[in-house]
């Protein structure tokens, strides 16, 4: 006899939360006890309920997974790049989930040297991630970080590339990244605060010495800042970066003298953002100095690095965002964005040439790739679009000849990129602002108002979701779905002001932009309310939480992945990872102005009794970015407020963190799970 599992009901234990003479009652505050068996039992009950309720889709989910996996070339490898006399590449082998890192000395025809086989390293772990690979200047050692929990607390280690011995040094609770001084025996690395997980200290470590002898070379006392350490592309400087949402500060040290003191490049000034690149006897500085909202490029000598000495190289332009620069011996390469579109500008130092790479699409992504070699005239960049698989291209900046080094293979007889079409459309927001959307569909999908749409957005931190190709997405497109990336304010798609207009006390623009774009898709006949679906993760999950409250009638279903939905409580708790560094994004609710504004949109605090769309909510027990209890509390409260019979599922990955499952194909299972949810709502079963 089949056992029916009842809808999970979390206990209500009222907790009073008061600030600014405002009292909130949180009945599910207790769910933040990660080790409490009652909490684990509740999460398991939700998982069991989901498994029972979706049992009829499991065969289809497996079909979707197999389909997604079958499009991916299993025995694949990256395009090699050369660094300090060695060619490096990453290879995948059939039937294996993790990458294999190899190198070859001088020539691609040389004997292969195994650096790491992550398949072997991952054995016995439910989660595995390798990061921060850094090779010593003499090519004999490599430092690396490993996380086997998913909480982004990495153990830092060093391996001999001569004997393959992993040294006994194990430094815990790091960011995973490190950089070598030029003496081949000193590394600098960053550690995290144990509780908040903020990267707050830079250490110096001598290979072979016990960790207790490591020297703290920098401590970041401002809890709104994080720190990182790296080496300049010129290999001359070790650089400490101190960063917050609105302000930067750098410290520099000659990589040949690791035991000397770091020098402040330019001390922090509230609101002054800058980044630095070294070339010959100058530093090049991308900065917003003098109200350069979209940034400008300046330079200064190595000896006089303070802001008063910076001189202009490329002026600020209101319609062009400078995103980054890359420096070569004879060329300066500038990554720009104009009207939402990526542009790559190439300039000779001697000023004899200044031109842009040609792109002729409105739904593409182009970005500068791995270019570690100074003394080359070849620029490597990547290009893809909503309808074109990604390509890695080598471009000769002198001859302008280009060579496609690799184009992403989409396996299977059914894929033909000519079957798909893309466009960019614009909706009008409630304040009159035009909001762009990137749209992709099969050419034979009719625009008669009946096509299902998956509308996606992120919309925070100035992070831009460019239109990109996805083999996974084909499983929706080939079943009649239209996919829409909504470029709401809060990202930087239309420049830095686009970000400024979607954060702090203007954050609600992000939410109303998305809703207005949804209405546009309906009124223009792309879809209807019964066929519109929305998806977002993390801060994009916050967006999903808001539209669930504000416009539930527009959507048939919503996927909220690791959603940031309990904004007030989280932002008031400075013991939670990342909270204090977020004040410049959301505002500090210890100040009443920001408290009241955040509370006015926080999804958890604004639930009311009404009908809600079908909802799939996902989280991970070890998430370090959005704690699992936010979606757990939200779903618990939703169950008491919803007036409908629509689906509401909470799925918790009990082994992973914010990024979901590790492994090349394990993550596809989560994609298949989400797609099965959507397709089931559409009545599509195969």
XYZ file of C-alpha atoms in Angstrom:
686
model
C 0.000 0.000 0.000
C 1.284 3.439 -0.916
C 2.121 5.639 2.057
C 0.879 9.199 1.705
C 3.050 11.888 3.240
C 1.166 14.858 4.581
C 2.098 18.420 3.788
C 4.988 19.316 6.120
C 4.070 21.700 8.908
C 6.853 23.466 10.777
C 6.254 24.273 14.431
C 5.475 27.882 15.260
C 7.603 29.240 18.100
C 7.067 33.016 18.279
C 10.222 35.107 18.483
C 9.963 38.834 19.116
C 12.285 40.998 17.037
C 12.213 44.706 17.828
C 14.173 47.678 16.539
C 13.259 51.318 15.799
C 10.127 50.843 17.972
C 8.874 48.295 15.463
C 7.998 44.794 16.650
C 8.076 41.803 14.307
C 6.987 38.304 15.346
C 8.938 35.535 13.632
C 7.312 32.137 14.193
C 10.040 30.248 12.371
C 13.181 31.887 13.711
C 14.131 28.552 15.329
C 14.869 27.036 11.918
C 18.285 28.755 11.943
C 19.738 26.025 14.198
C 21.602 23.994 11.583
C 22.567 21.159 13.952
C 19.163 20.854 15.642
C 17.593 17.484 14.855
C 14.137 19.087 14.667
C 15.406 21.367 11.910
C 16.967 18.482 10.014
C 13.765 16.468 10.422
C 11.725 19.317 8.980
C 14.016 19.698 5.969
C 13.879 15.950 5.394
C 10.076 16.017 5.626
C 9.970 18.700 2.934
C 12.299 16.648 0.730
C 10.195 13.522 1.241
C 7.010 15.445 0.440
C 8.562 16.759 -2.768
C 9.681 13.270 -3.797
C 6.207 11.875 -3.244
C 4.396 14.711 -4.996
C 6.669 14.564 -8.043
C 7.005 10.788 -8.294
C 5.054 10.874 -11.570
C 7.721 13.107 -13.151
C 10.789 11.062 -12.149
C 11.039 9.115 -15.394
C 10.702 12.356 -17.353
C 13.276 14.016 -15.105
C 15.678 11.164 -15.859
C 14.920 11.582 -19.562
C 15.715 15.300 -19.332
C 18.969 14.603 -17.500
C 20.047 12.023 -20.087
C 19.096 14.431 -22.857
C 21.091 17.311 -21.354
C 24.075 15.078 -20.696
C 23.969 13.631 -24.209
C 24.488 17.088 -25.732
C 27.756 17.534 -23.860
C 30.968 16.107 -25.216
C 32.251 14.023 -22.318
C 35.792 13.514 -23.597
C 36.479 17.209 -23.965
C 39.331 19.597 -23.241
C 39.943 23.318 -22.951
C 41.979 25.389 -25.374
C 45.578 25.294 -24.077
C 47.264 28.498 -22.959
C 50.960 29.065 -22.409
C 52.366 30.455 -19.169
C 56.005 30.714 -18.178
C 57.192 28.015 -20.584
C 54.370 25.509 -20.073
C 51.121 24.814 -21.886
C 48.206 24.284 -19.492
C 44.863 22.684 -20.253
C 41.881 21.043 -18.592
C 40.537 17.732 -19.837
C 37.378 15.767 -19.158
C 37.130 12.021 -19.689
C 34.064 9.991 -20.547
C 32.118 8.777 -17.545
C 33.928 11.066 -15.123
C 32.434 14.040 -13.319
C 35.483 16.164 -12.541
C 38.266 17.869 -14.520
C 41.833 16.660 -15.012
C 44.505 19.380 -15.071
C 47.608 18.747 -17.189
C 50.561 20.666 -18.588
C 53.188 20.221 -21.296
C 56.614 21.823 -21.375
C 57.266 24.297 -24.236
C 55.425 22.325 -26.941
C 51.953 20.844 -27.235
C 53.700 17.772 -28.620
C 55.663 17.341 -25.385
C 54.979 14.644 -22.827
C 51.894 15.228 -20.732
C 52.380 16.012 -17.031
C 49.477 15.340 -14.692
C 48.859 18.257 -12.319
C 45.566 17.192 -10.696
C 42.974 14.483 -11.298
C 39.949 15.820 -9.453
C 38.103 12.537 -9.968
C 40.577 10.843 -7.658
C 40.610 13.754 -5.219
C 36.797 13.795 -5.011
C 36.453 10.141 -4.023
C 34.713 9.719 -0.690
C 33.261 13.226 -0.740
C 29.668 14.193 -1.449
C 30.928 17.572 -2.576
C 34.282 18.575 -4.043
C 35.699 21.791 -5.464
C 39.272 22.672 -6.446
C 40.173 26.360 -6.820
C 43.021 28.870 -6.790
C 45.683 27.001 -8.776
C 48.899 29.034 -8.614
C 52.232 27.813 -10.010
C 55.544 28.910 -8.489
C 57.778 31.091 -10.718
C 60.261 28.220 -11.183
C 57.406 25.876 -12.238
C 58.219 23.296 -9.539
C 55.292 23.764 -7.129
C 51.594 24.602 -7.211
C 49.325 25.908 -4.462
C 45.634 25.073 -4.469
C 42.450 25.220 -2.386
C 39.981 22.391 -1.692
C 36.417 22.548 -0.324
C 34.629 19.277 0.466
C 31.603 20.812 2.198
C 30.305 23.546 -0.107
C 30.661 26.387 2.367
C 33.548 28.034 0.492
C 35.993 27.531 3.341
C 39.003 26.107 1.562
C 41.973 24.143 2.834
C 45.080 25.595 1.201
C 47.888 23.187 0.281
C 51.036 23.014 -1.854
C 52.114 20.211 -4.177
C 55.478 19.457 -5.774
C 55.171 19.260 -9.549
C 58.431 17.333 -9.653
C 57.628 14.497 -7.221
C 53.803 14.924 -7.096
C 54.082 14.970 -3.309
C 51.453 17.056 -1.517
C 53.245 18.839 1.306
C 52.037 18.419 4.858
C 51.191 22.139 5.148
C 47.385 22.400 5.395
C 46.042 25.876 6.049
C 42.347 25.850 6.911
C 39.578 28.416 6.434
C 41.082 30.283 3.480
C 39.533 31.704 0.320
C 41.429 29.021 -1.611
C 43.546 31.475 -3.565
C 47.196 32.363 -3.016
C 50.066 33.936 -4.903
C 53.810 33.310 -5.030
C 56.613 35.748 -4.411
C 59.470 35.530 -6.893
C 61.701 33.652 -4.408
C 59.769 30.396 -5.024
C 59.335 29.738 -1.315
C 56.940 32.437 -0.083
C 53.193 32.487 -0.685
C 50.639 35.064 0.372
C 47.070 33.981 1.077
C 43.825 35.277 2.562
C 41.959 33.801 5.527
C 38.336 34.145 6.518
C 36.643 35.086 9.752
C 35.400 31.763 11.156
C 31.886 33.012 11.812
C 31.099 35.623 9.181
C 33.289 34.022 6.463
C 34.528 37.497 5.515
C 38.023 37.414 4.037
C 39.732 39.723 6.509
C 43.439 38.787 6.820
C 46.413 38.340 4.506
C 49.161 35.971 5.649
C 52.691 35.210 4.495
C 53.758 31.566 4.540
C 57.188 30.035 3.943
C 57.041 26.602 2.322
C 57.950 23.959 4.876
C 57.316 26.131 7.913
C 54.442 25.260 10.282
C 51.332 27.401 9.919
C 51.862 28.804 13.421
C 54.871 30.698 12.072
C 52.884 32.383 9.301
C 52.968 36.167 9.515
C 49.892 38.384 9.299
C 50.851 41.088 6.812
C 47.471 42.811 6.655
C 44.263 42.843 8.700
C 41.071 44.450 7.464
C 39.301 45.879 10.518
C 36.390 47.454 8.653
C 33.750 44.730 8.560
C 32.207 46.157 5.384
C 35.399 45.313 3.457
C 36.903 42.048 2.234
C 40.479 41.381 1.128
C 42.291 39.397 -1.570
C 45.891 39.018 -2.718
C 47.291 38.424 -6.205
C 50.266 39.131 -8.467
C 50.287 41.690 -11.265
C 50.368 40.339 -14.829
C 53.832 41.906 -15.130
C 54.844 39.597 -12.231
C 56.607 42.508 -10.555
C 54.134 43.233 -7.746
C 52.220 41.371 -5.065
C 48.954 43.284 -4.638
C 46.527 43.294 -1.707
C 43.032 44.381 -2.718
C 40.633 45.776 -0.106
C 37.131 45.991 -1.506
C 33.606 46.964 -0.607
C 30.607 47.722 -2.781
C 31.535 51.387 -3.196
C 35.196 51.761 -2.261
C 38.600 50.219 -3.074
C 42.078 50.354 -1.603
C 45.233 48.584 -2.813
C 48.592 47.822 -1.217
C 51.639 46.869 -3.304
C 54.920 45.041 -2.660
C 57.812 44.208 -4.977
C 57.484 40.456 -5.584
C 61.290 40.137 -5.357
C 61.328 41.330 -1.733
C 58.508 39.432 0.034
C 59.808 40.235 3.520
C 59.496 43.989 3.021
C 56.441 46.017 3.983
C 53.466 46.613 1.684
C 52.907 50.202 0.559
C 49.475 51.793 0.270
C 48.769 52.596 -3.368
C 45.967 55.040 -2.614
C 44.167 54.979 0.729
C 40.442 54.447 0.670
C 38.160 57.384 0.099
C 34.480 56.658 0.555
C 32.952 56.271 -2.919
C 36.276 56.133 -4.798
C 36.399 52.934 -6.823
C 39.523 51.929 -8.681
C 41.465 48.924 -9.962
C 45.127 48.791 -10.975
C 47.232 47.132 -13.695
C 51.011 47.407 -13.956
C 52.986 48.023 -17.173
C 56.641 49.050 -17.446
C 57.103 51.892 -14.937
C 53.437 52.882 -14.635
C 50.198 51.695 -13.110
C 47.005 52.003 -15.158
C 43.928 52.797 -13.100
C 40.272 52.192 -14.025
C 38.356 54.524 -11.737
C 35.206 56.544 -11.096
C 37.275 59.520 -9.857
C 35.704 62.949 -10.416
C 32.189 61.537 -10.820
C 33.179 59.319 -13.749
C 30.065 57.183 -13.271
C 30.923 54.864 -16.173
C 34.624 54.897 -15.223
C 37.648 56.263 -17.028
C 41.244 55.119 -17.481
C 44.115 56.955 -15.808
C 47.787 56.234 -15.172
C 50.462 57.096 -12.652
C 54.119 56.272 -12.114
C 55.252 53.482 -9.794
C 56.799 56.033 -7.450
C 53.880 58.440 -7.152
C 50.707 56.385 -6.836
C 48.478 58.739 -4.860
C 45.307 59.969 -6.529
C 46.603 63.512 -7.072
C 49.199 62.120 -9.492
C 46.791 60.202 -11.710
C 46.559 61.492 -15.300
C 43.855 60.733 -17.841
C 44.314 58.171 -20.618
C 40.696 57.544 -21.680
C 38.110 60.108 -20.633
C 34.769 59.330 -19.042
C 31.876 58.888 -21.482
C 28.238 58.996 -20.444
C 27.230 56.295 -22.911
C 30.209 53.918 -22.560
C 30.981 51.789 -19.499
C 34.611 50.723 -19.083
C 34.463 47.256 -17.529
C 38.097 46.159 -17.595
C 41.463 46.455 -19.322
C 44.133 43.977 -20.387
C 47.717 44.963 -21.025
C 50.157 43.574 -23.597
C 53.646 44.647 -24.606
C 52.432 46.625 -27.638
C 48.694 46.872 -27.030
C 46.097 48.041 -24.559
C 42.795 46.152 -24.727
C 39.707 47.792 -23.206
C 36.481 45.912 -22.457
C 33.556 48.309 -22.858
C 29.773 48.193 -22.844
C 27.572 50.474 -24.945
C 23.763 50.287 -25.008
C 24.006 46.935 -23.273
C 26.386 45.382 -25.799
C 29.948 44.184 -25.218
C 32.726 45.884 -27.195
C 36.430 45.075 -27.259
C 38.680 48.018 -28.105
C 42.293 47.517 -29.195
C 44.806 50.376 -28.945
C 48.507 50.377 -29.736
C 50.674 52.056 -27.125
C 52.374 54.034 -29.906
C 48.915 55.363 -30.918
C 49.204 54.177 -34.522
C 46.026 52.092 -34.239
C 42.776 52.256 -32.300
C 39.882 50.023 -33.384
C 37.064 47.752 -32.209
C 36.462 44.096 -32.917
C 33.380 43.834 -35.150
C 30.212 42.235 -33.738
C 26.890 42.431 -35.564
C 24.264 41.009 -33.229
C 22.077 42.318 -30.409
C 21.962 39.142 -28.321
C 25.604 38.159 -27.959
C 28.279 37.985 -25.298
C 31.940 38.726 -26.021
C 34.651 38.922 -23.415
C 38.411 38.823 -23.148
C 39.619 35.357 -22.175
C 42.793 34.005 -20.576
C 45.685 36.209 -21.668
C 48.562 35.576 -19.291
C 51.375 36.374 -21.734
C 52.624 39.977 -21.926
C 54.847 39.593 -24.962
C 52.343 38.527 -27.602
C 50.279 40.145 -30.330
C 47.541 37.522 -29.968
C 44.398 38.352 -28.018
C 42.230 35.456 -26.887
C 38.541 36.188 -26.490
C 35.285 34.269 -26.215
C 32.099 34.827 -28.191
C 28.635 33.302 -28.066
C 25.032 34.344 -28.492
C 21.600 33.030 -27.606
C 21.650 30.967 -30.806
C 25.384 30.389 -31.357
C 27.485 28.012 -29.226
C 30.488 29.570 -27.550
C 33.766 29.954 -29.412
C 37.289 30.627 -28.196
C 39.046 32.863 -30.709
C 42.665 33.946 -31.106
C 42.900 37.353 -32.758
C 46.172 38.762 -34.108
C 46.034 42.416 -33.106
C 48.621 43.380 -35.747
C 47.357 41.497 -38.831
C 43.699 41.363 -37.656
C 43.565 37.696 -38.614
C 41.442 35.522 -36.347
C 41.483 31.809 -35.680
C 38.654 29.939 -34.018
C 40.530 27.672 -31.645
C 37.441 25.871 -30.476
C 33.692 26.005 -30.991
C 31.477 24.355 -28.435
C 30.218 21.040 -29.758
C 26.552 20.298 -29.252
C 26.175 16.562 -29.700
C 23.148 14.803 -31.074
C 21.452 14.792 -34.480
C 18.674 17.201 -33.524
C 20.670 20.376 -32.964
C 20.890 22.915 -35.746
C 21.530 26.498 -34.701
C 19.549 27.693 -37.702
C 16.402 26.339 -36.031
C 16.539 29.132 -33.444
C 16.082 32.869 -33.529
C 16.790 35.644 -31.069
C 15.883 39.286 -30.656
C 16.124 42.138 -28.207
C 12.877 43.826 -27.228
C 12.098 46.726 -24.896
C 9.332 47.190 -22.351
C 8.300 50.459 -20.743
C 8.576 50.561 -16.964
C 6.085 52.374 -14.759
C 8.426 55.403 -14.573
C 8.821 55.522 -18.364
C 12.254 53.851 -18.496
C 12.810 51.420 -21.371
C 13.843 47.960 -20.075
C 15.594 45.575 -22.497
C 14.977 41.852 -22.750
C 16.941 39.235 -24.697
C 14.616 36.619 -26.212
C 15.341 33.230 -27.796
C 12.980 30.616 -29.245
C 12.691 28.060 -31.978
C 11.693 29.618 -35.278
C 8.633 27.356 -35.407
C 7.368 28.470 -31.990
C 4.339 30.628 -32.707
C 3.922 34.029 -31.090
C 0.184 33.677 -30.615
C -0.031 34.182 -26.887
C -0.003 30.490 -26.073
C 3.711 29.799 -25.928
C 5.130 29.161 -22.456
C 7.868 31.587 -21.403
C 10.572 31.221 -18.786
C 11.517 34.753 -17.760
C 14.829 35.032 -15.910
C 16.610 37.883 -14.107
C 19.145 38.607 -11.381
C 19.335 42.373 -10.962
C 21.748 43.090 -8.104
C 25.366 44.038 -7.329
C 25.833 45.492 -10.802
C 26.084 41.924 -12.081
C 25.075 41.732 -15.719
C 23.460 38.605 -17.133
C 24.527 38.765 -20.749
C 22.677 36.778 -23.435
C 24.536 33.492 -23.607
C 24.172 30.128 -25.315
C 23.040 27.155 -23.234
C 22.846 23.514 -24.272
C 20.649 22.882 -21.230
C 18.132 25.502 -22.334
C 17.527 23.559 -25.572
C 15.411 21.096 -23.585
C 12.904 23.903 -23.038
C 13.185 25.562 -26.437
C 12.654 22.288 -28.290
C 9.442 21.751 -26.323
C 7.989 25.093 -27.326
C 9.264 27.359 -24.554
C 10.535 30.881 -25.134
C 13.420 31.953 -22.887
C 13.716 35.601 -21.848
C 16.595 37.257 -19.975
C 15.259 40.441 -18.418
C 17.936 43.138 -17.991
C 16.374 44.907 -15.010
C 17.927 47.805 -13.123
C 20.340 46.648 -10.462
C 22.631 45.099 -13.049
C 24.994 47.122 -15.257
C 23.586 46.151 -18.644
C 23.014 49.790 -19.610
C 25.948 51.233 -17.673
C 26.778 52.068 -14.092
C 23.727 54.294 -13.614
C 21.582 51.244 -14.417
C 23.050 49.685 -11.283
C 22.742 52.815 -9.154
C 19.049 53.007 -10.063
C 18.424 49.489 -8.751
C 19.954 49.417 -5.280
C 19.596 50.951 -1.808
C 16.559 53.257 -1.728
C 15.886 52.602 -5.437
C 15.870 48.797 -5.106
C 12.173 48.520 -5.896
C 12.949 49.481 -9.508
C 14.406 45.978 -9.926
C 11.108 44.407 -8.954
C 8.773 46.730 -10.851
C 10.974 46.457 -13.959
C 10.550 42.680 -13.958
C 6.798 42.889 -13.443
C 6.419 45.505 -16.184
C 8.417 43.294 -18.545
C 6.125 40.374 -17.681
C 3.094 42.495 -18.533
C 4.729 43.502 -21.821
C 5.299 39.863 -22.786
C 1.617 39.208 -22.152
C 0.158 42.293 -23.847
C 2.411 41.870 -26.900
C 1.173 38.322 -27.425
C 4.324 36.425 -26.590
C 2.512 34.474 -23.875
C -0.367 34.605 -21.393
C -0.684 34.536 -17.628
C -1.384 30.809 -17.639
C 1.864 30.141 -19.522
C 4.291 32.609 -17.949
C 6.992 31.335 -15.596
C 9.719 33.177 -13.732
C 13.051 32.106 -12.299
C 15.828 33.696 -10.261
C 18.470 32.621 -7.783
C 20.121 34.165 -4.716
C 19.484 37.924 -5.064
C 17.414 36.911 -8.093
C 15.495 34.720 -5.656
C 14.700 37.872 -3.696
C 13.224 39.214 -6.915
C 11.094 36.060 -7.183
C 9.938 36.515 -3.592
C 8.796 40.061 -4.268
C 6.861 39.264 -7.456
C 5.161 36.379 -5.615
C 3.767 38.983 -3.222
C 3.181 41.860 -5.630
C 1.957 40.222 -8.864
C 1.171 36.537 -8.248
C -1.611 36.585 -10.815
C 0.863 37.083 -13.690
C 2.634 33.741 -13.304
C 1.675 30.096 -13.466
C 4.873 28.981 -11.805
C 8.040 30.319 -10.209
C 11.402 28.768 -9.397
C 13.242 30.494 -6.560
C 16.755 29.059 -6.219
C 18.637 29.688 -2.943
C 16.472 32.808 -2.506
C 17.446 35.764 -0.322
C 13.968 36.341 1.096
C 14.350 37.224 4.784
C 16.137 40.471 4.084
C 15.402 42.416 7.260
C 16.432 39.730 9.727
C 19.548 38.772 7.779
C 20.749 42.337 7.312
C 20.291 42.973 11.043
C 22.458 39.977 11.970
C 26.122 40.880 11.498
C 27.206 37.374 12.547
C 25.820 35.918 9.324
C 28.359 35.573 6.488
C 28.608 38.604 4.216
C 26.020 40.770 6.004
C 28.171 43.812 6.805
C 29.664 43.887 3.330
C 26.151 44.149 1.927
C 25.204 47.448 3.537
C 26.170 49.440 0.427
C 23.921 47.226 -1.683
C 20.744 47.045 0.402
C 21.302 49.650 3.102
C 22.026 49.209 6.798
C 18.731 48.480 8.589
C 20.218 49.619 11.884
C 19.312 53.008 10.404
C 15.562 53.509 10.437
C 15.346 54.884 6.882
C 16.821 51.708 5.430
C 15.009 49.451 7.880
C 11.623 50.808 6.813
C 12.471 50.631 3.110
C 13.845 47.078 3.253
C 10.913 45.939 5.355
C 8.514 47.366 2.769
C 9.681 44.819 0.169
C 11.270 41.944 2.131
C 9.366 38.863 0.847
C 9.184 37.090 4.213
C 7.835 40.177 5.979
C 5.233 40.990 3.334
C 3.429 37.706 2.902
C -0.339 38.023 3.040
C -3.266 35.684 2.581
C -3.801 35.326 -1.153
C -3.349 32.943 -4.035
C 0.222 32.221 -5.108
C 1.672 30.658 -8.251
C 3.043 27.130 -8.239
C 6.401 27.343 -6.474
C 9.602 25.319 -6.457
C 12.072 26.611 -3.862
C 15.588 25.168 -3.636
C 18.321 25.601 -1.060
C 21.434 23.921 0.339
C 22.205 23.104 3.947
C 25.769 24.435 3.780
C 25.044 27.558 1.738
C 27.421 30.331 2.822
C 25.797 33.106 0.770
C 22.084 32.680 1.511
C 21.572 30.596 4.622
C 19.242 27.610 4.135
C 16.850 28.873 6.811
C 15.708 31.829 4.706
C 13.904 29.716 2.093
C 12.900 27.204 4.796
C 11.228 29.923 6.881
C 9.665 31.463 3.778
C 8.100 28.192 2.639
C 6.866 27.446 6.176
C 5.150 30.812 6.318
C 3.841 30.505 2.759
C 2.076 27.287 3.729
C 0.047 29.175 6.349
C -0.839 32.060 4.026
C -1.583 30.475 0.664
C -5.276 30.321 -0.229
C -4.858 28.096 -3.276
C -4.182 24.464 -4.083
C -1.118 25.159 -6.218
C 2.128 23.288 -5.724
C 4.633 24.461 -3.117
C 7.870 22.533 -2.778
C 11.031 23.077 -0.760
C 14.026 21.006 -1.870
C 17.186 21.084 0.266
C 20.477 19.687 -0.961
C 21.851 18.289 2.290
C 25.436 18.089 0.993
C 26.068 21.181 -1.140
C 26.439 24.934 -0.783
C 25.362 28.074 -2.644
C 26.468 26.848 -6.062
C 24.555 23.593 -5.807
C 25.963 20.160 -6.480
C 29.578 19.720 -7.507
C 30.649 17.616 -10.440
C 30.139 18.235 -14.110
C 26.955 16.220 -14.449
C 25.573 16.213 -10.920
C 24.540 19.834 -11.431
C 22.508 18.754 -14.474
C 20.269 16.743 -12.161
C 19.196 19.985 -10.520
C 18.521 21.547 -13.931
C 16.454 18.518 -14.933
C 14.537 18.784 -11.655
C 13.668 22.422 -12.342
C 12.719 21.818 -15.971
C 10.545 18.831 -15.041
C 8.657 21.101 -12.638
C 7.990 23.657 -15.383
C 7.116 21.166 -18.096
C 4.781 19.266 -15.786
C 2.859 22.488 -15.164
C 2.500 22.823 -18.940
C 1.273 19.252 -19.259
C 4.348 18.297 -21.270
C 5.406 14.801 -20.276
C 8.092 13.814 -22.766
